[in-house]
Coordinates of N, CA and C in Angstrom, one line a residue:
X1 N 0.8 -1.2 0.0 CA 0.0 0.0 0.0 C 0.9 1.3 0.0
X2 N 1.8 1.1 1.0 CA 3.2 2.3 0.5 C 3.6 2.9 -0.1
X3 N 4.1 1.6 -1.3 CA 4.3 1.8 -2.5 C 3.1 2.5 -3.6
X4 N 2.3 1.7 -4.0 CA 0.9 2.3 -4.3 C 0.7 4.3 -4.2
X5 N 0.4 4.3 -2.7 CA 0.4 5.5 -2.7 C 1.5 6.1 -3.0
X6 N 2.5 6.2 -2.8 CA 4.0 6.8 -2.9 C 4.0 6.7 -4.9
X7 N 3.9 5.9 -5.2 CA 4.0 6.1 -7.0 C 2.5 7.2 -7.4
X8 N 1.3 6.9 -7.3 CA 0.4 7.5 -7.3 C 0.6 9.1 -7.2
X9 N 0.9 9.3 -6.1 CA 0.6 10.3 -5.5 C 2.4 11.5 -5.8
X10 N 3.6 10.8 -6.2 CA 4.1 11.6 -6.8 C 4.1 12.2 -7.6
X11 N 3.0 11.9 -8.8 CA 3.1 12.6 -10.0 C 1.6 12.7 -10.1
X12 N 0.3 12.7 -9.4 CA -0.8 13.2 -9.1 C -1.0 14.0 -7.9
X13 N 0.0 13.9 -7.2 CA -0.9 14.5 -5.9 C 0.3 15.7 -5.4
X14 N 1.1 15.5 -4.3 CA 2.0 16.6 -3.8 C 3.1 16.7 -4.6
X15 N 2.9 17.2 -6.0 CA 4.2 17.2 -6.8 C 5.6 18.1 -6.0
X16 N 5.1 18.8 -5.1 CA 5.7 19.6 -4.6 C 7.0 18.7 -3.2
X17 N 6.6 17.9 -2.9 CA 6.6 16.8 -2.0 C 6.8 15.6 -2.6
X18 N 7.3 14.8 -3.4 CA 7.3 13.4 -4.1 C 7.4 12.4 -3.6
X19 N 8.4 12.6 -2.6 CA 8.7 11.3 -1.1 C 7.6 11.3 -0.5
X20 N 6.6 12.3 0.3 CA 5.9 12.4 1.0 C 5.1 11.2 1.7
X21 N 5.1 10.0 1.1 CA 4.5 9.0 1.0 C 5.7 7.9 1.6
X22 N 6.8 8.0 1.4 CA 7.8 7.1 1.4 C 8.5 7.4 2.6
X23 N 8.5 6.4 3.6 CA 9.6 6.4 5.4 C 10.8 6.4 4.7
X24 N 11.5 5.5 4.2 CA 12.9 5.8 4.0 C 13.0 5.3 2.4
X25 N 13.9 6.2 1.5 CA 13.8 5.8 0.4 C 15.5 5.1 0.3
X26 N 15.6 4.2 -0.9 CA 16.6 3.1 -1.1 C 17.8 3.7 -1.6
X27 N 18.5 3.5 -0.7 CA 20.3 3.4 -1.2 C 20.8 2.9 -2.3
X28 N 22.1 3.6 -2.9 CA 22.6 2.9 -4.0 C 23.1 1.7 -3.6
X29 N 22.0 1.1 -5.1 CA 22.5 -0.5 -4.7 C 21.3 -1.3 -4.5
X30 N 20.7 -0.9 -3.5 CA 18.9 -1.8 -3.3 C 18.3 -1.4 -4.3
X31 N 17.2 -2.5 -4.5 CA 16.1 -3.0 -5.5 C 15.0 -1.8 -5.3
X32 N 14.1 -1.3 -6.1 CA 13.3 -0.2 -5.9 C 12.0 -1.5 -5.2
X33 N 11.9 -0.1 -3.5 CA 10.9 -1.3 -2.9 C 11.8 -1.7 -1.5
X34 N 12.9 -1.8 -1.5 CA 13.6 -2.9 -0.6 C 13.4 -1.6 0.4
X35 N 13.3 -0.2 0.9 CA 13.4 0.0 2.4 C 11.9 0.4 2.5
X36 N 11.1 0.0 1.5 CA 9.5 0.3 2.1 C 9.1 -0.8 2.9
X37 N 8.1 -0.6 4.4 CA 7.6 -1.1 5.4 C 6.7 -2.4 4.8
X38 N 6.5 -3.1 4.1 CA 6.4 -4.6 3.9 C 7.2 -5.0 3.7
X39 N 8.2 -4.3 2.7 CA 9.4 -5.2 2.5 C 10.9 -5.3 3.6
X40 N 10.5 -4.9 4.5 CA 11.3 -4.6 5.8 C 10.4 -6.0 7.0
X41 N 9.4 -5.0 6.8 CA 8.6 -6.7 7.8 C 9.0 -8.0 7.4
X42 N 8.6 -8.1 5.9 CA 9.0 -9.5 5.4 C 10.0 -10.0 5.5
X43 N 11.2 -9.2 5.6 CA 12.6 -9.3 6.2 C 13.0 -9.7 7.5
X44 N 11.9 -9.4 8.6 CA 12.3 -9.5 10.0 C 11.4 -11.0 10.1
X45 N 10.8 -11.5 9.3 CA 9.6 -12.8 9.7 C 10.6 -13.6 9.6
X46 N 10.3 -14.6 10.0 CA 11.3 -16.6 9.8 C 11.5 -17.0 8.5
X47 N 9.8 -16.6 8.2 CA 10.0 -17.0 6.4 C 9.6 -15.8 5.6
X48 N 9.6 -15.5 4.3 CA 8.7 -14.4 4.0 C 7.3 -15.1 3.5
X49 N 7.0 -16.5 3.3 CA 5.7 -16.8 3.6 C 4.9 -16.5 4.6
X50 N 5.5 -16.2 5.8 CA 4.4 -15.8 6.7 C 3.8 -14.5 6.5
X51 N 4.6 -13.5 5.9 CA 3.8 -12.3 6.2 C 2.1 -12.7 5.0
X52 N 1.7 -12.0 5.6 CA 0.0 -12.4 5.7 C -0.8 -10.9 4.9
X53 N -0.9 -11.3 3.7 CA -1.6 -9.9 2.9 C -3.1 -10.5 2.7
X54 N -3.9 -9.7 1.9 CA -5.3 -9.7 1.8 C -5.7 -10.6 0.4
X55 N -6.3 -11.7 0.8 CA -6.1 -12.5 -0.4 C -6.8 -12.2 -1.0
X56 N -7.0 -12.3 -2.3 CA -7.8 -11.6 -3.6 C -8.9 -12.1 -3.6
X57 N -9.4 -13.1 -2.9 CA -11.1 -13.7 -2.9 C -11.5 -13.8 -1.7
X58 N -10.7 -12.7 -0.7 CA -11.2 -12.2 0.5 C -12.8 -11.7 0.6
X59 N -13.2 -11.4 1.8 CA -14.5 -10.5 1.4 C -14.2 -9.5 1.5
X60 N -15.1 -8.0 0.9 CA -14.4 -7.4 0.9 C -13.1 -6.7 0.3
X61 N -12.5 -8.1 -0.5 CA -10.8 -7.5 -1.2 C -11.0 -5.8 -1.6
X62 N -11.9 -5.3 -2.3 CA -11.4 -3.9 -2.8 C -11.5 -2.7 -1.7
X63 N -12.4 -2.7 -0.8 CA -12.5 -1.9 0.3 C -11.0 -2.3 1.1
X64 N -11.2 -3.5 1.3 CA -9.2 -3.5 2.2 C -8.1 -3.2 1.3
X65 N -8.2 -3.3 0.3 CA -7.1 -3.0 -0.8 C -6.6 -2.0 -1.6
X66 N -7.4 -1.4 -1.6 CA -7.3 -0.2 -2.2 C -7.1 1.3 -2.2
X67 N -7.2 1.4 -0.9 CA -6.5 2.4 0.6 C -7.4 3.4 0.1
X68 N -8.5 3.2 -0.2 CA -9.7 4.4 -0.4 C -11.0 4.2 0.9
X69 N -11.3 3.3 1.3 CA -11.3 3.2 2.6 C -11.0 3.2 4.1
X70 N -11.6 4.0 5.1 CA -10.9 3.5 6.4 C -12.1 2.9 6.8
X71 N -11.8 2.3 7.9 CA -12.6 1.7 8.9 C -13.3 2.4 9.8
X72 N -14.3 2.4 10.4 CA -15.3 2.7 11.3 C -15.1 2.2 12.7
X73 N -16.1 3.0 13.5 CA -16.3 1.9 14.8 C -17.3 0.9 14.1
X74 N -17.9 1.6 13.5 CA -19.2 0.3 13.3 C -19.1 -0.6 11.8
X75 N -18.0 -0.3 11.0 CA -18.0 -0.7 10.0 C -16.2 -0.9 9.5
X76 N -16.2 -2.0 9.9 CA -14.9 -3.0 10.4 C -14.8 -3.6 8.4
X77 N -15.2 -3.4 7.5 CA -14.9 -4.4 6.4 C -13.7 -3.9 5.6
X78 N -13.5 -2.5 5.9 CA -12.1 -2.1 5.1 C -10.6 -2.3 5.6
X79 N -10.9 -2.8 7.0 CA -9.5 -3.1 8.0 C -9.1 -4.2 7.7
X80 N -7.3 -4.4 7.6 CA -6.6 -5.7 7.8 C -6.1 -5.8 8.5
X81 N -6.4 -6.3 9.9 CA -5.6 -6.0 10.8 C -5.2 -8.0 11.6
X82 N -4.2 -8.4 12.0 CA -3.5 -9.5 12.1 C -2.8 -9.9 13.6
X83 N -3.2 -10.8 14.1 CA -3.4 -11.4 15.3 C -2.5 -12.0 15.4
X84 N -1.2 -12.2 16.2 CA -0.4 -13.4 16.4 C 0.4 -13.5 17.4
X85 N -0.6 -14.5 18.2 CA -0.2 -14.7 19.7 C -0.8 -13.3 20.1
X86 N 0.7 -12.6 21.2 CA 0.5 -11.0 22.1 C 1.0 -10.1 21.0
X87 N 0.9 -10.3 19.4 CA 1.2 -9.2 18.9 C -0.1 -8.9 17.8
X88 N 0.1 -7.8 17.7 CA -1.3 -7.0 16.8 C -0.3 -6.0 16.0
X89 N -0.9 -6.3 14.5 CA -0.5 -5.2 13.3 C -1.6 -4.6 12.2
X90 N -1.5 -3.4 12.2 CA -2.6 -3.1 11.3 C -1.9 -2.5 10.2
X91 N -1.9 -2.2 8.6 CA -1.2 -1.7 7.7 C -1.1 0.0 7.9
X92 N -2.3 0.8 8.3 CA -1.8 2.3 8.2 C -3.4 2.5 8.9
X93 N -3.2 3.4 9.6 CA -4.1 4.5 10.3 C -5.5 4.4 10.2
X94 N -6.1 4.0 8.9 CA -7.2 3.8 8.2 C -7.8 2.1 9.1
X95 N -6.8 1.8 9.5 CA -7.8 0.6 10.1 C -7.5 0.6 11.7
X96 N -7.7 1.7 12.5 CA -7.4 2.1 13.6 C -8.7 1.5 14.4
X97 N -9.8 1.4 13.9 CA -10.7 0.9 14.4 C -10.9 -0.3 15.4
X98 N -10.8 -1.0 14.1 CA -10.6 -2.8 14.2 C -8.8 -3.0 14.9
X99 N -8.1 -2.2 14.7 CA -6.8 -2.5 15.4 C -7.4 -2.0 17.0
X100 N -7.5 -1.4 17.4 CA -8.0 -1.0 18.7 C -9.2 -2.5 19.2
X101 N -9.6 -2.2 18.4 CA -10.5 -3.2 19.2 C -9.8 -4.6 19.3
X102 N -9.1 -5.3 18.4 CA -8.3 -6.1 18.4 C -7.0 -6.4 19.6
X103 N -6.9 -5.0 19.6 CA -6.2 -5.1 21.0 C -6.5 -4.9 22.5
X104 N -8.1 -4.3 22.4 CA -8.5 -4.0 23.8 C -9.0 -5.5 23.9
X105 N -9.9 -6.5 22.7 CA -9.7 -8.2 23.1 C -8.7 -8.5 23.5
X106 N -7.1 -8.1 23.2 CA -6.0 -9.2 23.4 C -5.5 -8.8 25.5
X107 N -6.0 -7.7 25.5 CA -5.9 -7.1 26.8 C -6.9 -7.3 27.9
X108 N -7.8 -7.4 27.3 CA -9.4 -8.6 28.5 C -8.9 -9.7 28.4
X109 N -8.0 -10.3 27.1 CA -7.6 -11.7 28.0 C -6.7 -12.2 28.7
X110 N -5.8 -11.4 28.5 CA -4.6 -11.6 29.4 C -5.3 -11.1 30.9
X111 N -4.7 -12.0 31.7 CA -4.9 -11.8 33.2 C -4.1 -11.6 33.7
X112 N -4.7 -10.4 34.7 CA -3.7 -8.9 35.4 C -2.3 -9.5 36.0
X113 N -2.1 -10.9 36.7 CA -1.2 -10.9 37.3 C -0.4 -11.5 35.9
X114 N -0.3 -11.9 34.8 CA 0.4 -12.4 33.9 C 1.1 -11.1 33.1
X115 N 0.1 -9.8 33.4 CA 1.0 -8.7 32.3 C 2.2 -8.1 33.1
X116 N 3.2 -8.0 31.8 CA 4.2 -7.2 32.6 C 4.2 -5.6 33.4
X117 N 4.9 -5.9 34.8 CA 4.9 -4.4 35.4 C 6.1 -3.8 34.8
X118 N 5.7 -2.4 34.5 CA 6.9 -1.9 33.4 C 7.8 -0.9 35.2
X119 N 7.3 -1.2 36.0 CA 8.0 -0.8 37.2 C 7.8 1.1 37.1
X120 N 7.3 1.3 36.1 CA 7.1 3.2 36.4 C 5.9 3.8 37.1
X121 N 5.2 2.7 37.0 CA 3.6 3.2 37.6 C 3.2 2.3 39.0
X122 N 2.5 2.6 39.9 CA 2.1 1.6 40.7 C 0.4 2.0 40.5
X123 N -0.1 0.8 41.0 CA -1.8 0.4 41.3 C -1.7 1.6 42.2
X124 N -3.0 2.5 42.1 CA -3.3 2.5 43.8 C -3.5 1.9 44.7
X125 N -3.2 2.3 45.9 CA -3.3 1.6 47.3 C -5.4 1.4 47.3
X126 N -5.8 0.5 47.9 CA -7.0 0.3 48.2 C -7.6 1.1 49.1
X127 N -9.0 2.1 48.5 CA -9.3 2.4 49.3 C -9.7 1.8 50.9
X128 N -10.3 2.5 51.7 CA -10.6 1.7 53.3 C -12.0 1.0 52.9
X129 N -12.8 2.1 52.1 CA -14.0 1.3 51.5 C -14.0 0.0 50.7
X130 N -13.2 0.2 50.1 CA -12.6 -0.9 49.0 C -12.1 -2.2 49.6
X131 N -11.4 -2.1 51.2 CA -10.8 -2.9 51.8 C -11.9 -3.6 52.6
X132 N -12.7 -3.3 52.5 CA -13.9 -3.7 54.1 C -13.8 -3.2 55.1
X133 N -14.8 -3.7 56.1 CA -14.5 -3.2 57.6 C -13.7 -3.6 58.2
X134 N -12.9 -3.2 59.1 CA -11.9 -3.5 60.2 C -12.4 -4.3 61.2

């Protein structure tokens, strides 16, 4: 989708701006593509079969594909967003919806004493009400 936009949109849209669309553009020497954000993920996975795109007889395929839709609270069909184990990925901003919600499920299930204390914050102390009577 990156890409897509980033070609698109340099010679239709912010001519003024051409990168505008592109995190890091490629050094002499890399393949056009090699420092855009799939092809960096695909790099950091075990295999690059795992990374997980939108299959073309998905439901939906053109609303998730085609980066002309975002996502809703109430209307989840244009989001790709990918579950694995305690990690959550959504492709870009537009599926913020379904990624949130994806993550506030992965966080009701984990149970409180299993999540990590990052040691900067503490619980509050219990109120006296909170504690019962003495």
């Amino acid at each position: 989708m990156e890409n897509k936009a980033w070609t698109t949109m340099r010679f239709a849209g912010r001519f003024w701006d051409p990168a505008y669309y592109r995190t890091y553009s490629e050094e002499a020497g890399e393949a056009v593509g090699h420092r855009g954000v799939q092809a960096e993920v695909t790099r950091a996975l075990a295999a690059p079969s795992d990374f997980l795109d939108v299959a073309p007889r998905a439901p939906h395929f053109f609303r998730k594909n085609s980066g002309l839709f975002r996502d809703t609270a109430r209307d989840s069909r244009p989001a790709w967003v990918v579950v694995d184990g305690n990690y959550v990925s959504a492709r870009w901003p537009g599926d913020v919806h379904a990624f949130a919600a994806a993550f506030a499920t992965l966080l009701r299930a984990t149970p409180a004493a299993a999540a990590p204390h990052s040691g900067g914050c503490h619980p509050p102390a219990p109120s006296r009400a909170a504690a019962g009577p003495e």
